[in-house]
Amino acid sequence: MSGYDTVFRASRAITTDGERACEVGVLGGRIAAVEPLGAGLGGTRTVEFGDQAVLLPGLVDTHVHVNDPGRDEWEGFETATLAAAAGGVTTIIDMPLNSLPPTVDVPSLAAKRAAANGRIHVDVGFWGGAIPGNLGELAELHGAGVFGFKCFLLHSGVDEFPPLEPDGLEHAMRTVRSLGAQLIVHAEDAGTIEAAPDAHGVHYGDFLRSRPPEAEDRAIERVLDTAARTGARVHILHLSSSDSLARIARARADGVEVTVETCPHYLTFTGEQIADGATQFKCCPPIREAGNRDRLWEGLADGLIDCVVTDHSPCTPELKRLDTGDFGLAWGGISGLQLGLAAVWTQARERGHALADVVRWMSAAPAAQAGLRRKGAIEVGRDADLAVFAPEEEFLVRAERLRHRNPVSAYDGRTLRGVVRGTWLRGTEVDGVTAAGTMLIREG
């Protein structure tokens, strides 16, 4: 019962057995024991928490745009991982686009890893990209350890990461199935959006009409039909349209291997609340109406939506066009990496959900979706990635105080509940100075 490197004693902890009082013994960076509080585990160092704080497994955010190398003025590995740690996130998986070059072959993956080397404060993995012309590169990328492959079905916002046409989507699915990999999809239908009114001006309602829910629904139906035909494992990114939930349920009942994520901003904000010119709220797919938000929460409660991740997609203030407030010209993306846990907990608590539910959505489920078997739980054998969270404390968000590179946030001026008091990576507290994160490769 002794000889641990560190022992955490918590009167409240979220473990695989639910919320309990426990002692967690850490040895060599992994959880070696989880015992009832009072068991008397001994270690070189002991860390104790009162009943106002809860010990959580570190969150796993599988949807983060770091943009480094090439666009690190938008965000970079150091600022992104510091923001993650400040928000209780101990693992991120970086998206393959918005960096230069995008992660679409092994040399570009090497460039990513070189940019991250010595600069990361949490663990970082990488998605690969599936674009026209690179499907022959996927096997080598898979062998190099990416966690799967992302594609778009419409223009991604950057020319160097073009979308897949229907034939390319099917080819990509057949390829990833042969590799035992997964395809993660930004599902909006290009034709539907081309037929919709153009995005322009300062009125959020006009922007919302330019990205109708039918665009998501048709694209998701195409993804599910193609997955059923090919047997591929697919993941629907940043679900915004609740209208697709019934179609997803039918696909699962028919044996399609599909997982689904949504994001804190879709669970927090509503289109009716967004003021003219407030382009910090622009993202694609968009934040929709209050009724849609309520149905997304129902989808989470029912298990149709598996996980909640941030889709942290930052840019410089200039690209948000805050000076003109023109939704048609502004970059689409929400900066929320540091605030995801507090944002989701604030809403979840009001809707009667327990903190254990939030941990499942934001730690266990994304870890499982990405195949991170050592992450996502306080359990013997897992990495000792932990966060200490004060669920009853409130704070006022000030964008300029966040660890993100640029002071732009849709949450600016909003009061959130839940404060991260500390974050530990493999049993060592993240101090904001020592870049102790490691680069992850896909297990197996």
CSV table of C-alpha atoms in Angstrom, one decimal:
chain,number,residue,atom,x,y,z
A,1,MET,CA,0.0,0.0,0.0
A,2,SER,CA,3.0,2.3,-0.2
A,3,GLY,CA,5.7,3.2,-2.7
A,4,TYR,CA,3.7,5.3,-5.1
A,5,ASP,CA,5.2,8.3,-6.8
A,6,THR,CA,2.1,10.4,-6.0
A,7,VAL,CA,-1.1,9.7,-4.1
A,8,PHE,CA,-4.2,11.8,-4.8
A,9,ARG,CA,-6.8,11.8,-2.0
A,10,ALA,CA,-10.2,13.2,-3.0
A,11,SER,CA,-13.5,13.2,-1.2
A,12,ARG,CA,-15.1,13.5,-4.6
A,13,ALA,CA,-13.8,11.8,-7.8
A,14,ILE,CA,-15.4,10.7,-11.0
A,15,THR,CA,-14.1,7.1,-11.6
A,16,THR,CA,-15.4,4.2,-13.8
A,17,ASP,CA,-17.5,3.3,-10.8
A,18,GLY,CA,-19.2,6.8,-10.7
A,19,GLU,CA,-18.6,9.5,-8.2
A,20,ARG,CA,-16.9,8.3,-5.1
A,21,ALA,CA,-14.4,9.2,-2.4
A,22,CYS,CA,-11.1,7.6,-3.2
A,23,GLU,CA,-7.3,7.5,-3.2
A,24,VAL,CA,-5.5,7.2,-6.5
A,25,GLY,CA,-1.9,5.9,-6.5
A,26,VAL,CA,0.3,6.8,-9.4
A,27,LEU,CA,3.4,5.0,-10.3
A,28,GLY,CA,5.5,5.7,-13.4
A,29,GLY,CA,2.9,8.1,-14.8
A,30,ARG,CA,0.1,5.6,-14.7
A,31,ILE,CA,-2.7,4.9,-12.3
A,32,ALA,CA,-1.6,1.9,-10.2
A,33,ALA,CA,-4.3,1.9,-7.5
A,34,VAL,CA,-7.8,3.3,-6.9
A,35,GLU,CA,-8.9,2.6,-3.4
A,36,PRO,CA,-11.6,4.0,-1.0
A,37,LEU,CA,-10.6,7.2,0.8
A,38,GLY,CA,-8.9,6.2,4.0
A,39,ALA,CA,-7.1,3.2,2.6
A,40,GLY,CA,-3.9,4.8,3.5
A,41,LEU,CA,-2.0,4.6,0.2
A,42,GLY,CA,1.5,6.0,0.7
A,43,GLY,CA,3.6,7.9,-1.7
A,44,THR,CA,6.5,10.2,-2.2
A,45,ARG,CA,4.0,13.0,-2.6
A,46,THR,CA,0.5,13.3,-1.5
A,47,VAL,CA,-2.1,15.7,-3.0
A,48,GLU,CA,-5.4,16.2,-1.1
A,49,PHE,CA,-8.6,17.9,-2.2
A,50,GLY,CA,-11.6,19.0,-0.1
A,51,ASP,CA,-15.2,18.4,-0.9
A,52,GLN,CA,-15.5,21.6,-2.9
A,53,ALA,CA,-13.4,20.1,-5.7
A,54,VAL,CA,-13.8,17.0,-7.8
A,55,LEU,CA,-11.0,14.9,-9.3
A,56,LEU,CA,-11.8,14.2,-12.9
A,57,PRO,CA,-10.0,12.2,-15.6
A,58,GLY,CA,-8.3,14.7,-18.0
A,59,LEU,CA,-10.5,15.6,-20.9
A,60,VAL,CA,-9.8,14.4,-24.4
A,61,ASP,CA,-10.5,16.9,-27.2
A,62,THR,CA,-10.4,15.1,-30.5
A,63,HIS,CA,-11.3,18.2,-32.6
A,64,VAL,CA,-8.7,21.0,-32.3
A,65,HIS,CA,-7.3,23.2,-35.1
A,66,VAL,CA,-3.8,24.1,-33.9
A,67,ASN,CA,-2.9,25.6,-37.4
A,68,ASP,CA,0.8,25.1,-36.8
A,69,PRO,CA,3.0,25.2,-38.9
A,70,GLY,CA,2.1,27.8,-41.4
A,71,ARG,CA,-0.7,29.7,-39.7
A,72,ASP,CA,0.6,29.9,-36.2
A,73,GLU,CA,-0.5,33.5,-35.9
A,74,TRP,CA,-4.0,32.0,-35.6
A,75,GLU,CA,-2.9,29.5,-32.9
A,76,GLY,CA,0.2,27.4,-32.2
A,77,PHE,CA,1.1,24.3,-30.3
A,78,GLU,CA,2.3,26.1,-27.3
A,79,THR,CA,-0.7,28.4,-26.8
A,80,ALA,CA,-3.2,25.7,-27.8
A,81,THR,CA,-1.8,23.2,-25.3
A,82,LEU,CA,-1.5,25.8,-22.5
A,83,ALA,CA,-5.2,26.7,-23.2
A,84,ALA,CA,-6.1,23.0,-23.1
A,85,ALA,CA,-4.4,22.4,-19.8
A,86,ALA,CA,-6.1,25.5,-18.3
A,87,GLY,CA,-9.4,23.9,-19.3
A,88,GLY,CA,-8.7,20.5,-17.8
A,89,VAL,CA,-7.9,18.9,-21.2
A,90,THR,CA,-4.9,16.6,-21.1
A,91,THR,CA,-5.1,15.2,-24.7
A,92,ILE,CA,-5.9,16.9,-28.0
A,93,ILE,CA,-5.9,15.5,-31.5
A,94,ASP,CA,-5.0,18.1,-34.1
A,95,MET,CA,-7.0,18.5,-37.3
A,96,PRO,CA,-5.1,18.1,-40.6
A,97,LEU,CA,-6.2,21.5,-42.2
A,98,ASN,CA,-5.5,25.1,-41.6
A,99,SER,CA,-1.8,24.4,-41.2
A,100,LEU,CA,0.6,24.7,-44.1
A,101,PRO,CA,1.1,22.1,-45.3
A,102,PRO,CA,-2.0,20.2,-44.4
A,103,THR,CA,-1.5,16.7,-43.0
A,104,VAL,CA,-2.1,14.7,-46.1
A,105,ASP,CA,1.1,12.7,-46.5
A,106,VAL,CA,3.9,11.5,-44.4
A,107,PRO,CA,6.2,14.5,-45.0
A,108,SER,CA,3.5,16.9,-43.9
A,109,LEU,CA,2.9,14.8,-40.8
A,110,ALA,CA,6.7,15.0,-40.1
A,111,ALA,CA,6.4,18.8,-40.4
A,112,LYS,CA,3.6,18.8,-37.9
A,113,ARG,CA,5.6,16.8,-35.4
A,114,ALA,CA,8.6,19.0,-35.9
A,115,ALA,CA,6.5,22.1,-35.1
A,116,ALA,CA,5.1,20.5,-32.0
A,117,ASN,CA,8.4,19.1,-30.7
A,118,GLY,CA,9.4,20.6,-27.3
A,119,ARG,CA,6.4,23.0,-27.3
A,120,ILE,CA,3.5,21.0,-26.1
A,121,HIS,CA,2.1,21.0,-22.5
A,122,VAL,CA,-0.4,18.2,-23.0
A,123,ASP,CA,-0.4,15.1,-25.1
A,124,VAL,CA,-1.1,15.6,-28.8
A,125,GLY,CA,-2.1,13.3,-31.6
A,126,PHE,CA,-2.8,13.9,-35.3
A,127,TRP,CA,-5.6,13.2,-37.8
A,128,GLY,CA,-4.7,12.7,-41.4
A,129,GLY,CA,-6.6,14.2,-44.3
A,130,ALA,CA,-8.4,12.6,-47.2
A,131,ILE,CA,-8.5,14.9,-50.2
A,132,PRO,CA,-8.7,14.4,-54.0
A,133,GLY,CA,-5.4,12.9,-55.2
A,134,ASN,CA,-4.0,11.7,-51.9
A,135,LEU,CA,-6.0,8.4,-51.3
A,136,GLY,CA,-2.9,6.5,-52.3
A,137,GLU,CA,-1.1,8.2,-49.3
A,138,LEU,CA,-3.5,7.0,-46.7
A,139,ALA,CA,-1.9,3.6,-46.0
A,140,GLU,CA,1.5,5.1,-45.3
A,141,LEU,CA,-0.1,7.9,-43.2
A,142,HIS,CA,-2.0,5.2,-41.3
A,143,GLY,CA,1.2,3.3,-40.7
A,144,ALA,CA,2.8,6.5,-39.4
A,145,GLY,CA,0.3,6.6,-36.6
A,146,VAL,CA,-2.5,9.1,-37.5
A,147,PHE,CA,-5.8,8.4,-35.7
A,148,GLY,CA,-7.9,8.4,-38.8
A,149,PHE,CA,-8.7,10.6,-41.8
A,150,LYS,CA,-10.8,13.7,-42.2
A,151,CYS,CA,-12.6,14.8,-45.3
A,152,PHE,CA,-15.0,17.6,-46.4
A,153,LEU,CA,-17.9,17.4,-48.7
A,154,LEU,CA,-17.8,21.1,-49.6
A,155,HIS,CA,-15.1,23.8,-49.7
A,156,SER,CA,-13.2,23.7,-46.4
A,157,GLY,CA,-12.5,27.4,-46.3
A,158,VAL,CA,-8.9,26.9,-47.4
A,159,ASP,CA,-7.9,26.0,-51.0
A,160,GLU,CA,-5.2,23.5,-50.0
A,161,PHE,CA,-7.7,21.1,-48.5
A,162,PRO,CA,-10.3,20.5,-51.2
A,163,PRO,CA,-13.5,18.4,-50.7
A,164,LEU,CA,-14.3,14.9,-51.9
A,165,GLU,CA,-16.9,14.4,-54.6
A,166,PRO,CA,-19.3,11.4,-54.1
A,167,ASP,CA,-17.0,9.0,-56.0
A,168,GLY,CA,-14.1,10.1,-54.0
A,169,LEU,CA,-16.0,9.7,-50.7
A,170,GLU,CA,-16.8,6.1,-51.6
A,171,HIS,CA,-13.2,5.4,-52.6
A,172,ALA,CA,-12.0,6.9,-49.4
A,173,MET,CA,-14.4,4.8,-47.3
A,174,ARG,CA,-13.3,1.6,-49.1
A,175,THR,CA,-9.7,2.6,-48.4
A,176,VAL,CA,-10.1,3.3,-44.7
A,177,ARG,CA,-12.1,0.1,-44.3
A,178,SER,CA,-9.3,-1.9,-45.8
A,179,LEU,CA,-6.9,-0.2,-43.3
A,180,GLY,CA,-9.2,-0.8,-40.3
A,181,ALA,CA,-9.3,3.0,-39.9
A,182,GLN,CA,-12.1,5.5,-39.6
A,183,LEU,CA,-13.2,8.4,-41.8
A,184,ILE,CA,-14.3,11.6,-39.9
A,185,VAL,CA,-16.5,13.8,-42.0
A,186,HIS,CA,-17.4,17.5,-42.2
A,187,ALA,CA,-20.9,16.8,-43.5
A,188,GLU,CA,-22.5,19.7,-45.3
A,189,ASP,CA,-23.9,19.4,-48.8
A,190,ALA,CA,-22.3,21.8,-51.3
A,191,GLY,CA,-25.2,21.9,-53.7
A,192,THR,CA,-27.7,22.8,-51.0
A,193,ILE,CA,-25.6,25.6,-49.8
A,194,GLU,CA,-25.0,26.9,-53.3
A,195,ALA,CA,-28.8,27.0,-53.8
A,196,ALA,CA,-29.3,28.9,-50.5
A,197,PRO,CA,-29.1,32.7,-50.2
A,198,ASP,CA,-25.6,34.1,-50.0
A,199,ALA,CA,-24.1,34.9,-46.7
A,200,HIS,CA,-23.7,38.6,-46.4
A,201,GLY,CA,-24.1,41.5,-44.0
A,202,VAL,CA,-24.4,41.9,-40.3
A,203,HIS,CA,-27.7,40.0,-39.6
A,204,TYR,CA,-27.1,36.6,-38.1
A,205,GLY,CA,-30.4,35.4,-39.5
A,206,ASP,CA,-29.2,36.0,-43.0
A,207,PHE,CA,-26.1,33.9,-42.3
A,208,LEU,CA,-28.1,31.1,-40.8
A,209,ARG,CA,-30.3,30.9,-43.9
A,210,SER,CA,-27.1,30.5,-46.0
A,211,ARG,CA,-26.3,27.3,-44.1
A,212,PRO,CA,-29.7,25.5,-43.8
A,213,PRO,CA,-30.1,22.3,-41.8
A,214,GLU,CA,-30.9,20.5,-45.0
A,215,ALA,CA,-27.3,20.9,-46.0
A,216,GLU,CA,-26.2,18.9,-43.0
A,217,ASP,CA,-29.1,16.4,-43.3
A,218,ARG,CA,-28.4,15.6,-46.9
A,219,ALA,CA,-24.7,15.2,-46.4
A,220,ILE,CA,-25.1,13.0,-43.4
A,221,GLU,CA,-27.6,10.8,-45.3
A,222,ARG,CA,-25.0,10.4,-48.1
A,223,VAL,CA,-22.3,9.6,-45.5
A,224,LEU,CA,-24.5,7.0,-43.9
A,225,ASP,CA,-25.6,5.4,-47.1
A,226,THR,CA,-22.0,5.2,-48.4
A,227,ALA,CA,-20.9,3.7,-45.1
A,228,ALA,CA,-23.6,1.1,-45.3
A,229,ARG,CA,-22.5,0.2,-48.8
A,230,THR,CA,-18.8,0.0,-48.0
A,231,GLY,CA,-18.8,-1.2,-44.4
A,232,ALA,CA,-16.6,1.7,-43.4
A,233,ARG,CA,-16.4,3.1,-39.9
A,234,VAL,CA,-17.4,6.8,-39.9
A,235,HIS,CA,-17.6,9.7,-37.5
A,236,ILE,CA,-19.9,12.7,-38.0
A,237,LEU,CA,-18.1,15.9,-36.9
A,238,HIS,CA,-19.7,18.8,-35.1
A,239,LEU,CA,-23.4,17.9,-35.5
A,240,SER,CA,-25.4,21.0,-35.5
A,241,SER,CA,-28.7,19.9,-37.1
A,242,SER,CA,-30.8,17.9,-34.7
A,243,ASP,CA,-33.0,16.9,-37.7
A,244,SER,CA,-30.4,14.2,-38.5
A,245,LEU,CA,-30.7,12.3,-35.2
A,246,ALA,CA,-33.5,10.1,-36.4
A,247,ARG,CA,-31.5,9.1,-39.5
A,248,ILE,CA,-28.5,8.3,-37.4
A,249,ALA,CA,-30.5,6.1,-35.1
A,250,ARG,CA,-31.9,4.2,-38.1
A,251,ALA,CA,-28.4,3.7,-39.5
A,252,ARG,CA,-27.1,2.3,-36.2
A,253,ALA,CA,-30.0,0.0,-36.0
A,254,ASP,CA,-29.1,-1.2,-39.5
A,255,GLY,CA,-25.6,-2.0,-38.4
A,256,VAL,CA,-23.7,1.1,-39.7
A,257,GLU,CA,-20.7,1.8,-37.5
A,258,VAL,CA,-21.1,5.5,-36.9
A,259,THR,CA,-20.2,7.8,-34.0
A,260,VAL,CA,-21.3,11.4,-33.6
A,261,GLU,CA,-20.0,14.5,-31.9
A,262,THR,CA,-21.4,17.9,-31.1
A,263,CYS,CA,-19.7,21.0,-29.6
A,264,PRO,CA,-20.1,23.2,-26.6
A,265,HIS,CA,-21.2,26.2,-28.6
A,266,TYR,CA,-24.1,24.3,-30.1
A,267,LEU,CA,-25.2,23.3,-26.6
A,268,THR,CA,-24.7,26.8,-25.2
A,269,PHE,CA,-25.8,29.5,-27.6
A,270,THR,CA,-28.9,30.0,-29.8
A,271,GLY,CA,-29.3,31.8,-33.0
A,272,GLU,CA,-31.9,34.1,-31.5
A,273,GLN,CA,-29.4,35.4,-29.0
A,274,ILE,CA,-26.7,36.4,-31.6
A,275,ALA,CA,-26.6,40.2,-32.1
A,276,ASP,CA,-26.0,42.0,-35.4
A,277,GLY,CA,-22.3,42.0,-36.3
A,278,ALA,CA,-21.3,39.5,-33.6
A,279,THR,CA,-19.1,37.5,-36.0
A,280,GLN,CA,-17.3,35.8,-33.1
A,281,PHE,CA,-20.2,33.5,-33.2
A,282,LYS,CA,-19.8,32.5,-36.8
A,283,CYS,CA,-19.0,28.8,-37.4
A,284,CYS,CA,-19.9,26.2,-40.0
A,285,PRO,CA,-22.2,24.4,-39.6
A,286,PRO,CA,-23.9,27.3,-37.7
A,287,ILE,CA,-25.3,27.7,-34.3
A,288,ARG,CA,-29.1,27.2,-34.8
A,289,GLU,CA,-32.3,28.0,-32.9
A,290,ALA,CA,-33.2,27.3,-29.3
A,291,GLY,CA,-35.4,24.3,-30.1
A,292,ASN,CA,-32.6,22.7,-32.1
A,293,ARG,CA,-30.3,23.2,-29.1
A,294,ASP,CA,-32.8,21.4,-26.9
A,295,ARG,CA,-33.0,18.5,-29.3
A,296,LEU,CA,-29.2,18.2,-29.3
A,297,TRP,CA,-29.3,17.9,-25.6
A,298,GLU,CA,-31.9,15.2,-25.9
A,299,GLY,CA,-29.7,13.4,-28.4
A,300,LEU,CA,-26.8,13.4,-25.9
A,301,ALA,CA,-29.1,12.1,-23.1
A,302,ASP,CA,-30.4,9.3,-25.4
A,303,GLY,CA,-26.8,8.3,-26.5
A,304,LEU,CA,-27.4,9.2,-30.2
A,305,ILE,CA,-24.6,11.8,-29.8
A,306,ASP,CA,-21.5,10.1,-28.4
A,307,CYS,CA,-19.2,12.9,-27.4
A,308,VAL,CA,-18.7,16.7,-27.0
A,309,VAL,CA,-15.5,18.2,-28.3
A,310,THR,CA,-14.7,21.9,-29.0
A,311,ASP,CA,-13.9,22.2,-32.7
A,312,HIS,CA,-11.5,24.9,-31.5
A,313,SER,CA,-11.0,26.8,-34.8
A,314,PRO,CA,-9.3,30.1,-34.1
A,315,CYS,CA,-8.0,32.9,-36.3
A,316,THR,CA,-6.6,36.4,-36.0
A,317,PRO,CA,-9.0,39.2,-34.9
A,318,GLU,CA,-8.8,40.7,-38.4
A,319,LEU,CA,-10.1,37.6,-40.1
A,320,LYS,CA,-13.2,37.7,-37.9
A,321,ARG,CA,-14.1,41.1,-39.5
A,322,LEU,CA,-15.2,42.5,-36.1
A,323,ASP,CA,-14.8,46.0,-37.6
A,324,THR,CA,-17.5,45.5,-40.2
A,325,GLY,CA,-19.5,42.6,-38.6
A,326,ASP,CA,-20.0,41.0,-42.0
A,327,PHE,CA,-20.9,37.4,-41.5
A,328,GLY,CA,-20.3,36.7,-45.2
A,329,LEU,CA,-16.7,37.8,-45.0
A,330,ALA,CA,-15.7,36.6,-41.5
A,331,TRP,CA,-13.7,33.4,-40.9
A,332,GLY,CA,-16.0,30.7,-39.5
A,333,GLY,CA,-14.8,29.1,-36.3
A,334,ILE,CA,-15.2,29.3,-32.5
A,335,SER,CA,-12.3,29.5,-30.1
A,336,GLY,CA,-13.4,27.4,-27.1
A,337,LEU,CA,-10.6,25.0,-26.2
A,338,GLN,CA,-10.1,26.4,-22.7
A,339,LEU,CA,-13.8,26.8,-21.9
A,340,GLY,CA,-15.4,23.6,-23.1
A,341,LEU,CA,-15.7,21.9,-19.8
A,342,ALA,CA,-17.2,24.9,-18.0
A,343,ALA,CA,-19.5,25.7,-20.9
A,344,VAL,CA,-21.0,22.2,-21.1
A,345,TRP,CA,-21.2,21.8,-17.3
A,346,THR,CA,-23.0,25.1,-17.0
A,347,GLN,CA,-25.7,24.0,-19.3
A,348,ALA,CA,-25.7,20.3,-18.2
A,349,ARG,CA,-26.2,21.2,-14.6
A,350,GLU,CA,-29.2,23.3,-15.4
A,351,ARG,CA,-30.7,20.4,-17.3
A,352,GLY,CA,-30.3,17.9,-14.5
A,353,HIS,CA,-27.2,16.1,-15.7
A,354,ALA,CA,-24.5,14.9,-13.4
A,355,LEU,CA,-20.9,15.7,-13.6
A,356,ALA,CA,-20.3,12.1,-14.4
A,357,ASP,CA,-22.3,12.6,-17.6
A,358,VAL,CA,-20.1,15.5,-18.7
A,359,VAL,CA,-17.0,13.4,-18.0
A,360,ARG,CA,-18.4,10.6,-20.2
A,361,TRP,CA,-19.1,12.9,-23.0
A,362,MET,CA,-15.9,14.9,-22.9
A,363,SER,CA,-13.3,12.3,-21.7
A,364,ALA,CA,-14.3,8.6,-21.9
A,365,ALA,CA,-16.3,8.8,-25.2
A,366,PRO,CA,-13.8,10.8,-27.3
A,367,ALA,CA,-11.0,8.7,-26.0
A,368,ALA,CA,-12.9,5.6,-27.1
A,369,GLN,CA,-13.8,7.1,-30.5
A,370,ALA,CA,-10.1,7.8,-31.2
A,371,GLY,CA,-8.9,4.5,-29.8
A,372,LEU,CA,-7.0,6.0,-26.9
A,373,ARG,CA,-7.1,3.1,-24.5
A,374,ARG,CA,-4.9,4.7,-21.9
A,375,LYS,CA,-6.9,7.9,-21.7
A,376,GLY,CA,-10.3,9.0,-20.5
A,377,ALA,CA,-10.8,7.4,-17.1
A,378,ILE,CA,-9.6,7.1,-13.5
A,379,GLU,CA,-8.9,3.4,-13.6
A,380,VAL,CA,-5.9,1.2,-12.9
A,381,GLY,CA,-3.6,1.0,-16.0
A,382,ARG,CA,-4.7,4.3,-17.5
A,383,ASP,CA,-2.4,7.3,-17.7
A,384,ALA,CA,-2.6,9.5,-14.6
A,385,ASP,CA,-4.1,12.4,-16.6
A,386,LEU,CA,-6.2,14.3,-14.1
A,387,ALA,CA,-8.0,17.6,-13.6
A,388,VAL,CA,-9.3,19.2,-10.4
A,389,PHE,CA,-12.6,20.9,-10.9
A,390,ALA,CA,-14.6,23.2,-8.6
A,391,PRO,CA,-18.1,22.7,-10.0
A,392,GLU,CA,-19.9,25.3,-8.0
A,393,GLU,CA,-17.5,28.2,-8.6
A,394,GLU,CA,-18.5,30.8,-11.2
A,395,PHE,CA,-16.3,33.0,-13.3
A,396,LEU,CA,-16.7,35.8,-15.8
A,397,VAL,CA,-15.1,35.0,-19.2
A,398,ARG,CA,-12.7,37.7,-20.4
A,399,ALA,CA,-11.2,36.8,-23.8
A,400,GLU,CA,-8.0,38.7,-23.2
A,401,ARG,CA,-7.3,36.5,-20.1
A,402,LEU,CA,-7.6,33.2,-21.9
A,403,ARG,CA,-4.5,31.2,-23.0
A,404,HIS,CA,-5.6,31.1,-26.6
A,405,ARG,CA,-3.3,33.1,-28.9
A,406,ASN,CA,-5.9,35.7,-29.9
A,407,PRO,CA,-8.4,37.4,-27.6
A,408,VAL,CA,-11.5,36.5,-29.6
A,409,SER,CA,-14.2,34.4,-28.0
A,410,ALA,CA,-17.9,33.9,-28.3
A,411,TYR,CA,-18.0,33.3,-24.6
A,412,ASP,CA,-16.5,36.8,-23.8
A,413,GLY,CA,-18.6,38.5,-21.1
A,414,ARG,CA,-20.5,35.3,-20.2
A,415,THR,CA,-20.6,33.8,-16.7
A,416,LEU,CA,-19.8,30.1,-16.6
A,417,ARG,CA,-19.9,27.7,-13.7
A,418,GLY,CA,-17.0,25.4,-12.9
A,419,VAL,CA,-13.3,26.3,-12.4
A,420,VAL,CA,-10.4,24.1,-13.2
A,421,ARG,CA,-8.0,24.4,-10.3
A,422,GLY,CA,-5.2,22.2,-11.6
A,423,THR,CA,-4.3,19.7,-14.3
A,424,TRP,CA,-1.9,16.8,-14.1
A,425,LEU,CA,-0.3,14.9,-17.0
A,426,ARG,CA,0.8,11.4,-16.2
A,427,GLY,CA,0.9,12.4,-12.5
A,428,THR,CA,2.8,15.6,-12.9
A,429,GLU,CA,1.1,19.0,-12.5
A,430,VAL,CA,1.1,21.1,-15.7
A,431,ASP,CA,3.0,24.2,-14.6
A,432,GLY,CA,2.7,26.3,-17.7
A,433,VAL,CA,6.5,26.4,-18.1
A,434,THR,CA,7.7,22.8,-18.6
A,435,ALA,CA,6.5,21.4,-22.0
A,436,ALA,CA,6.1,17.9,-20.8
A,437,GLY,CA,3.5,16.7,-23.4
A,438,THR,CA,4.2,13.8,-25.7
A,439,MET,CA,3.2,13.2,-29.3
A,440,LEU,CA,0.8,10.2,-29.6
A,441,ILE,CA,0.5,7.7,-32.3
A,442,ARG,CA,-2.5,5.5,-32.9
A,443,GLU,CA,-2.4,2.4,-30.8
A,444,GLY,CA,-2.2,-0.9,-32.6
